[in-house]
Short mmCIF file of C-alpha atoms in Angstrom, two decimals:
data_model
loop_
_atom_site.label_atom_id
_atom_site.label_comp_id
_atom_site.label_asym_id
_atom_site.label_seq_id
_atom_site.Cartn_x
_atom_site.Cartn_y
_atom_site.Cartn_z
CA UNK A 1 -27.48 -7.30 9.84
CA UNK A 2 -25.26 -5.34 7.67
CA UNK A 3 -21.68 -4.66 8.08
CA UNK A 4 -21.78 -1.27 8.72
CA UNK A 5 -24.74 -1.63 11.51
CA UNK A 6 -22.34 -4.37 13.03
CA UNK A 7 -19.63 -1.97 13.09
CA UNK A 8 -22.12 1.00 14.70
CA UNK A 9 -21.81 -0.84 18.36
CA UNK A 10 -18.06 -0.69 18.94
CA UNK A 11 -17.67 2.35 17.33
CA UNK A 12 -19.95 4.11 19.66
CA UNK A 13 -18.39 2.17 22.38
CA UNK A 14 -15.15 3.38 21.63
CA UNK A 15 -16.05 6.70 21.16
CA UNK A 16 -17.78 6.72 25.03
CA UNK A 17 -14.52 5.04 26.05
CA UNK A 18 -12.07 7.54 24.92
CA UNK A 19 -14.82 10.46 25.70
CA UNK A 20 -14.85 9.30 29.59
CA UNK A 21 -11.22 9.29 29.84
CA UNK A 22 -11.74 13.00 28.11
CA UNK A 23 -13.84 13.97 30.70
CA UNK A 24 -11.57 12.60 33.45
CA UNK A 25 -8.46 14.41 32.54
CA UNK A 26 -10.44 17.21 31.76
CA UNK A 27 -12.49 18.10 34.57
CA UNK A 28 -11.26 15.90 37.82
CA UNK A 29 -7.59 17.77 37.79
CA UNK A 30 -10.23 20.73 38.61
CA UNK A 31 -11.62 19.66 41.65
CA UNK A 32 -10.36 20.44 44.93
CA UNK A 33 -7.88 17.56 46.23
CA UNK A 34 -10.29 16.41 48.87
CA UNK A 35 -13.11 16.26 47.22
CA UNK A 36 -11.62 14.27 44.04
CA UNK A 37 -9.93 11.62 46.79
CA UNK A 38 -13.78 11.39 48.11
CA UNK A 39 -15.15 10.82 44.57
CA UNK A 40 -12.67 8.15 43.38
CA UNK A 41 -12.80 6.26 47.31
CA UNK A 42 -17.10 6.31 46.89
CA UNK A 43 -16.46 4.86 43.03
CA UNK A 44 -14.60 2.27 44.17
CA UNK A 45 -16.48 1.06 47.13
CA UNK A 46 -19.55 1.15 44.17
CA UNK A 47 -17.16 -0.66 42.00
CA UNK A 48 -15.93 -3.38 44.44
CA UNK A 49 -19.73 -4.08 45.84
CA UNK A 50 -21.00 -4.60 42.49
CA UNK A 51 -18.41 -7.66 42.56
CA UNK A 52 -18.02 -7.61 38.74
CA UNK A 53 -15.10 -9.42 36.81
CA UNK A 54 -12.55 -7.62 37.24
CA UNK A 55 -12.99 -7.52 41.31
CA UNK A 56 -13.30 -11.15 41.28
CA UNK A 57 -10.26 -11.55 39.27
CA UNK A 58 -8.57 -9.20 41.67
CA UNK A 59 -9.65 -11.25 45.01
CA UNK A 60 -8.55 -14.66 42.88
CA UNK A 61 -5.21 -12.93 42.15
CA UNK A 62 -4.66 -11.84 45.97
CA UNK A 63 -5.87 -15.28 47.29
CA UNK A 64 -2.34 -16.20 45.47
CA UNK A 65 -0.38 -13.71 46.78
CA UNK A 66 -1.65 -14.71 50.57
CA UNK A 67 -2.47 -18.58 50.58
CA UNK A 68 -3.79 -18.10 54.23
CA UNK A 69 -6.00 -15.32 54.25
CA UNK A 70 -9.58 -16.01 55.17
CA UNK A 71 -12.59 -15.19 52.90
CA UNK A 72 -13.33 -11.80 54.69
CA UNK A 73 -9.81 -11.53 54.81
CA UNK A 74 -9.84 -11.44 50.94
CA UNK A 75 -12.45 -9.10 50.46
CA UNK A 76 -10.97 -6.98 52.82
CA UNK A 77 -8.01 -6.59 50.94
CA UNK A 78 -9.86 -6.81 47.04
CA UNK A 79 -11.66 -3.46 49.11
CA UNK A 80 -8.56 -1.96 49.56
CA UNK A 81 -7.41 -3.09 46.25
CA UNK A 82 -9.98 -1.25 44.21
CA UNK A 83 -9.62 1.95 46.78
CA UNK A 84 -5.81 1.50 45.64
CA UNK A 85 -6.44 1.31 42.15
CA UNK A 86 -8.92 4.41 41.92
CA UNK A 87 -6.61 6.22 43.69
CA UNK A 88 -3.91 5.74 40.82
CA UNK A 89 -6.45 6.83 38.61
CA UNK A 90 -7.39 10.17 40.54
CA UNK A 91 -3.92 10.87 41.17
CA UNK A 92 -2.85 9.98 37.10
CA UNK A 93 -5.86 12.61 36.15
CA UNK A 94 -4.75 15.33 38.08
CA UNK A 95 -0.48 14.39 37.42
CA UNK A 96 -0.33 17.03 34.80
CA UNK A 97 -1.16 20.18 37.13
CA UNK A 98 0.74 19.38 39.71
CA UNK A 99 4.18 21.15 40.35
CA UNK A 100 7.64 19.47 40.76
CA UNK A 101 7.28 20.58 44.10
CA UNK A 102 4.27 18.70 44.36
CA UNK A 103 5.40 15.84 42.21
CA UNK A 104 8.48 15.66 45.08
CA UNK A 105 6.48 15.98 48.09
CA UNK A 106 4.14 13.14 46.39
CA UNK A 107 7.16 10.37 46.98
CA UNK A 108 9.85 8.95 49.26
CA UNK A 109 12.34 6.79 46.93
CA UNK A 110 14.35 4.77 49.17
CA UNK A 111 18.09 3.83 47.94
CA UNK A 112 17.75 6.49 44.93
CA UNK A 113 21.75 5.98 44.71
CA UNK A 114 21.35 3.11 43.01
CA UNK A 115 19.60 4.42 39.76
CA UNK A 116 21.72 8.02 40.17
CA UNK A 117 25.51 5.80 40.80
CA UNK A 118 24.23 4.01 37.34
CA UNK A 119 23.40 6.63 35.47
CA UNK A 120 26.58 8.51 36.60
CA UNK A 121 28.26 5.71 35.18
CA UNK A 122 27.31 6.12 32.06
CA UNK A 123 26.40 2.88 31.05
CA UNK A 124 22.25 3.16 30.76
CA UNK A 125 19.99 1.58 33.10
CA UNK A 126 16.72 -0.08 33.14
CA UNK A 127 14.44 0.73 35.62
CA UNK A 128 11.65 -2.84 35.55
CA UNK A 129 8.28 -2.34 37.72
CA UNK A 130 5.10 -4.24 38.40
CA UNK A 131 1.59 -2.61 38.57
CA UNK A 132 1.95 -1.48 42.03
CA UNK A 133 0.76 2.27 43.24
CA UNK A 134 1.22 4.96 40.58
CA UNK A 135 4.31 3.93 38.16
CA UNK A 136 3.58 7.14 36.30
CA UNK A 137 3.71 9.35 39.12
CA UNK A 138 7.26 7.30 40.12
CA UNK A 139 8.07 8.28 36.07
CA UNK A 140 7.28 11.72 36.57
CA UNK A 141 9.75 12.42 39.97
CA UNK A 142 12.49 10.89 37.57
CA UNK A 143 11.53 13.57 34.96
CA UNK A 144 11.08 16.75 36.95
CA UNK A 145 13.33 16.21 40.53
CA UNK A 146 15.83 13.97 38.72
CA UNK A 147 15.66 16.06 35.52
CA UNK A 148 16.64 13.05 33.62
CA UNK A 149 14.10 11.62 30.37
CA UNK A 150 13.43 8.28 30.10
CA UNK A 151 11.72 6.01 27.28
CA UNK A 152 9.01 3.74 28.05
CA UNK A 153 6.96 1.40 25.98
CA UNK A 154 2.84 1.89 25.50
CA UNK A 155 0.39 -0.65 24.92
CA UNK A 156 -1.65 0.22 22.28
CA UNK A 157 -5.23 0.50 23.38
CA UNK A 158 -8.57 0.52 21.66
CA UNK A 159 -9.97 2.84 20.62
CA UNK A 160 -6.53 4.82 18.98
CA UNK A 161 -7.65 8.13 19.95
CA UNK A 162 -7.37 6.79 23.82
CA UNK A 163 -4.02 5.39 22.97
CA UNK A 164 -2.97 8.84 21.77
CA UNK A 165 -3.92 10.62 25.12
CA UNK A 166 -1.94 8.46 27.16
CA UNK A 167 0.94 8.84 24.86
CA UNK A 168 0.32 12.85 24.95
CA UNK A 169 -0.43 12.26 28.61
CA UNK A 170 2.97 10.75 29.63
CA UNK A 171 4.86 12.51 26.96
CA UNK A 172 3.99 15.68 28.88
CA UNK A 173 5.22 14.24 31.86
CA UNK A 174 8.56 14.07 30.16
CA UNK A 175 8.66 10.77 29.02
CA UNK A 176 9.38 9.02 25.55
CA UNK A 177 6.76 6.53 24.82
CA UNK A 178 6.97 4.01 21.90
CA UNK A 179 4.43 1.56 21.04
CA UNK A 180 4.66 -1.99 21.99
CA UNK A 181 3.94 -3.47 18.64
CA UNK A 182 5.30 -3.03 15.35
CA UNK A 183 8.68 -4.69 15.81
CA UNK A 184 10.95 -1.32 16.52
CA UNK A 185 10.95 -0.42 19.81
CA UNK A 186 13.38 -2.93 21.13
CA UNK A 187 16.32 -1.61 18.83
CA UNK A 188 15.38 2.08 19.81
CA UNK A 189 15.37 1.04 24.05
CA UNK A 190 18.94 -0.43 23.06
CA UNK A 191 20.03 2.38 21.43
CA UNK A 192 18.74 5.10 24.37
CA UNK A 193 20.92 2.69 27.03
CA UNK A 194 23.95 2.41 24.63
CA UNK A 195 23.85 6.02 24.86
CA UNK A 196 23.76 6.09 28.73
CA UNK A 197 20.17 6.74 29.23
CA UNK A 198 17.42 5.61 30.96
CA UNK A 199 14.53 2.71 30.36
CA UNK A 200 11.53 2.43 32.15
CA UNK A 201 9.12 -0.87 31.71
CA UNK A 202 6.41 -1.84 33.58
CA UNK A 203 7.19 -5.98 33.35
CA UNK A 204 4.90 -8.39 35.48
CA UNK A 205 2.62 -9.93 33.09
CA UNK A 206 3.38 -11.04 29.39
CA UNK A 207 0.96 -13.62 28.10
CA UNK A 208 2.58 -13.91 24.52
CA UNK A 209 4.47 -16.33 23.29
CA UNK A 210 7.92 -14.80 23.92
CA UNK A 211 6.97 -14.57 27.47
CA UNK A 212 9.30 -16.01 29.85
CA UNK A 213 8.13 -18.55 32.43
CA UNK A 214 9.12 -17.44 35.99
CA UNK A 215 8.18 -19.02 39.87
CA UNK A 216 5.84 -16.47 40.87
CA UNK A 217 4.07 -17.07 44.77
CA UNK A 218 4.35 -20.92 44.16
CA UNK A 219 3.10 -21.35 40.75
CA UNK A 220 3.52 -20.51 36.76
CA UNK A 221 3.60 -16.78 34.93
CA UNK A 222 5.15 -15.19 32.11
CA UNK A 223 7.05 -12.27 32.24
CA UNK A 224 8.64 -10.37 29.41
CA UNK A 225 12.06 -11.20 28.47
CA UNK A 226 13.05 -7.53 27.57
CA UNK A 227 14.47 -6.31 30.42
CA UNK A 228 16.85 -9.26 30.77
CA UNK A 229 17.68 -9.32 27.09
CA UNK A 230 18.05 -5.17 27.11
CA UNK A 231 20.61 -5.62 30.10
CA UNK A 232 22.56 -8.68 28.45
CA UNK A 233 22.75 -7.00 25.14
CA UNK A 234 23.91 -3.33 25.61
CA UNK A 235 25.25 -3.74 29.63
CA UNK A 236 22.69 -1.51 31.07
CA UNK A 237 21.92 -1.73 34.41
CA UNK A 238 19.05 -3.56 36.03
CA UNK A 239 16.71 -2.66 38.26
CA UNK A 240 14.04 -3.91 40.09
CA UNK A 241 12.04 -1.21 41.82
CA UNK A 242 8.72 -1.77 43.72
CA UNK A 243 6.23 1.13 45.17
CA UNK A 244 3.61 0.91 47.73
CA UNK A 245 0.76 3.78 49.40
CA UNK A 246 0.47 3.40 53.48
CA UNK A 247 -2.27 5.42 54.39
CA UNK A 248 -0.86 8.95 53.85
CA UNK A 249 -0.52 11.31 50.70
CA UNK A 250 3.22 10.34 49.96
CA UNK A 251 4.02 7.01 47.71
CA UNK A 252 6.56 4.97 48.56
CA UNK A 253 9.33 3.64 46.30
CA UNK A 254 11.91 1.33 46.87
CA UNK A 255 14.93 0.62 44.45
CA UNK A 256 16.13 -3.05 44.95
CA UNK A 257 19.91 -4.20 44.06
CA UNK A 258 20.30 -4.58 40.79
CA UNK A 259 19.81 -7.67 38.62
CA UNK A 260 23.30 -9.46 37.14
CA UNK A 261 23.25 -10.94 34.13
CA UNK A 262 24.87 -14.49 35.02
CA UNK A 263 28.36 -15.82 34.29
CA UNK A 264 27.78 -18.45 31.81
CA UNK A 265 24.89 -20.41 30.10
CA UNK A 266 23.05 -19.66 26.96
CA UNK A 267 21.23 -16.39 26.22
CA UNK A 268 17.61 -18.15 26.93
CA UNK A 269 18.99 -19.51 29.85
CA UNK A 270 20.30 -16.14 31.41
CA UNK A 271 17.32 -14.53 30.61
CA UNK A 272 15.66 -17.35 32.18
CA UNK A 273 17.79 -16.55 35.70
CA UNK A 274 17.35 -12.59 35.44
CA UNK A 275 13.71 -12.61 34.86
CA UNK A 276 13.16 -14.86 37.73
CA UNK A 277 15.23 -12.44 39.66
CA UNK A 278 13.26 -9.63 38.74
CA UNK A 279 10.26 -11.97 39.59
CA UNK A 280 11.10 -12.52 42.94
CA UNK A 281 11.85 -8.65 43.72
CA UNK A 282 8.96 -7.80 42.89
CA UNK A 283 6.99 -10.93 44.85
CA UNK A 284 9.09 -9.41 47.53
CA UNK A 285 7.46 -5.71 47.49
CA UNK A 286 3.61 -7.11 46.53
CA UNK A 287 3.81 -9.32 49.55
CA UNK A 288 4.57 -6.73 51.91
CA UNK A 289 1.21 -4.52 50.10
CA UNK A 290 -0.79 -6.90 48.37
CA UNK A 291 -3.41 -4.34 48.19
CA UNK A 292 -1.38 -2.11 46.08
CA UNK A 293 -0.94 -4.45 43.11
CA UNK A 294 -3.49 -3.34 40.48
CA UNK A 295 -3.57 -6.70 38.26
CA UNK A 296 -7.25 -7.18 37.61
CA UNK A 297 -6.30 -9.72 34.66
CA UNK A 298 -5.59 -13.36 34.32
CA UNK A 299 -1.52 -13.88 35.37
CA UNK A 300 -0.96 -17.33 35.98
CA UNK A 301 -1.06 -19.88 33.14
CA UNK A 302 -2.85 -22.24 35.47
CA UNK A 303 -5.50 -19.55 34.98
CA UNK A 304 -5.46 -19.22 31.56
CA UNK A 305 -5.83 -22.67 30.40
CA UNK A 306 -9.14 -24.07 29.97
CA UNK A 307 -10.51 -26.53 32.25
CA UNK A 308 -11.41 -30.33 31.41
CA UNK A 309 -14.65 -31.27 31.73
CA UNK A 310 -15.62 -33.93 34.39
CA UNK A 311 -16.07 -37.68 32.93
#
């Protein structure tokens, strides 16, 4: 086989990939609410019977997050997990036609003081969320009821052309989005906090080597040190916030307390303490709505490492 016929296959894949996503923005913001929440609950039912890899991964995740549950107790909530899940993609697809009336009616932020008191002050905060609910549509109440932009960090996805309609996607929602790689975007976040702004970073899984290794529902992850390291370095606030669905059209956000950066002790090892911190916050909101944490990927290094063969 020839290069170029070896290249055909992931070409064309790519190509369907970012066409599908095309298609999604492009035609489900048209259909009538109900019938688009129908569509996206009958895909994932189809999705979670088919019991492919990333369900499994999802129930193996959950059985982590509650120890106790029973096997139909488990698929029960890997159901709801997927339903979840599609949902953030329905709502995501139709998030650039809806008003900031709609946008406002579509969540209840619980202790919102704490990010406006912050901001007030002047001194830049971090906002630092897990993959629960919709953290875009939580991005774009900030944007259009808060009025305030915020800069966020992308990772870049394959094919490009799918990474550049998310970028034009949540740019439109109001946000500043910088790539994860290429070595700049840390000394751009610091810059937007020294200057009082606002930072938004989706931060419960980082599987590279700068990772930080937190407690997380009895057993090993990484998390990304960036938040902590953002906070310590330019004296932005820290925030934990967690979000949750419970049955009815509105999302629910919570802001938690924020994270201090500790007295004394090295740099490492107050990054160490604040990224536990923001580890336990959010343990603290996925507990309470298991179902609403969309990580279909491997988390826990236990996971990750490869099994030894039996002697």
């Amino acid at each position: 086989m020839s290069g170029t016929e070896g290249e055909s296959k992931p070409g064309l894949k790519d190509r369907l990939t970012d066409g599908l996503y095309g298609l999604g923005w492009g035609a489900v913001k048209k259909l009538p609410e109900p019938v688009a929440q129908a569509l996206f609950r009958a895909l994932a039912d189809q999705v979670w019977k088919r019991r492919g890899k990333s369900v499994l991964r999802l129930e193996s995740n959950l059985a982590r997050v509650v120890p106790d549950a029973s096997p139909a107790r488990l698929a029960e909530l890997s159901r709801a997990g997927m339903r979840s899940y599609m949902r953030y993609w329905m709502e995501s697809f139709r998030l650039p036609t809806w008003s900031p009336e709609r946008i406002k009616a579509g969540i209840d932020v619980s202790d919102a003081r704490r990010l406006t008191d912050g901001l007030d002050a002047g001194r830049g905060v971090i906002l630092a969320l897990p993959h629960l609910a919709n953290w875009d549509l939580a991005g774009a109440w900030v944007t259009t009821d808060m009025k305030v932009p915020f800069t966020t960090v992308a990772e870049r996805l394959k094919p490009e052309s799918l990474y550049d309609r998310f970028v034009a996607y949540r740019e439109g929602l109001g946000m500043e989005v910088l790539p994860h790689t290429g070595g700049s975007a840390f000394g751009t976040l610091a810059r937007r906090l020294r200057d009082g702004g606002l930072v938004c970073l989706v931060s419960d899984r980082d599987l590279s080597a700068s990772g930080v290794e937190v407690t997380f529902f009895g057993d090993t992850a990484r998390m990304p040190a960036g938040p902590a390291l953002l906070a310590q370095q330019t004296g932005a606030l820290l925030l934990p916030v967690t979000l949750r669905y419970d049955g009815t059209p509105v999302m629910k956000a919570r802001i938690h307390p924020a994270v201090e950066v500790p007295e004394s002790g090295t740099r490492t090892e107050k990054t160490s303490v604040m990224t536990q911190a923001l580890a336990d916050a959010f343990a603290t909101g996925i507990a309470e709505h298991p179902e609403d944490w969309h990580m279909l990927q491997r988390l826990w290094l236990a996971d990750l490492e490869p099994r030894e063969e039996q002697s």
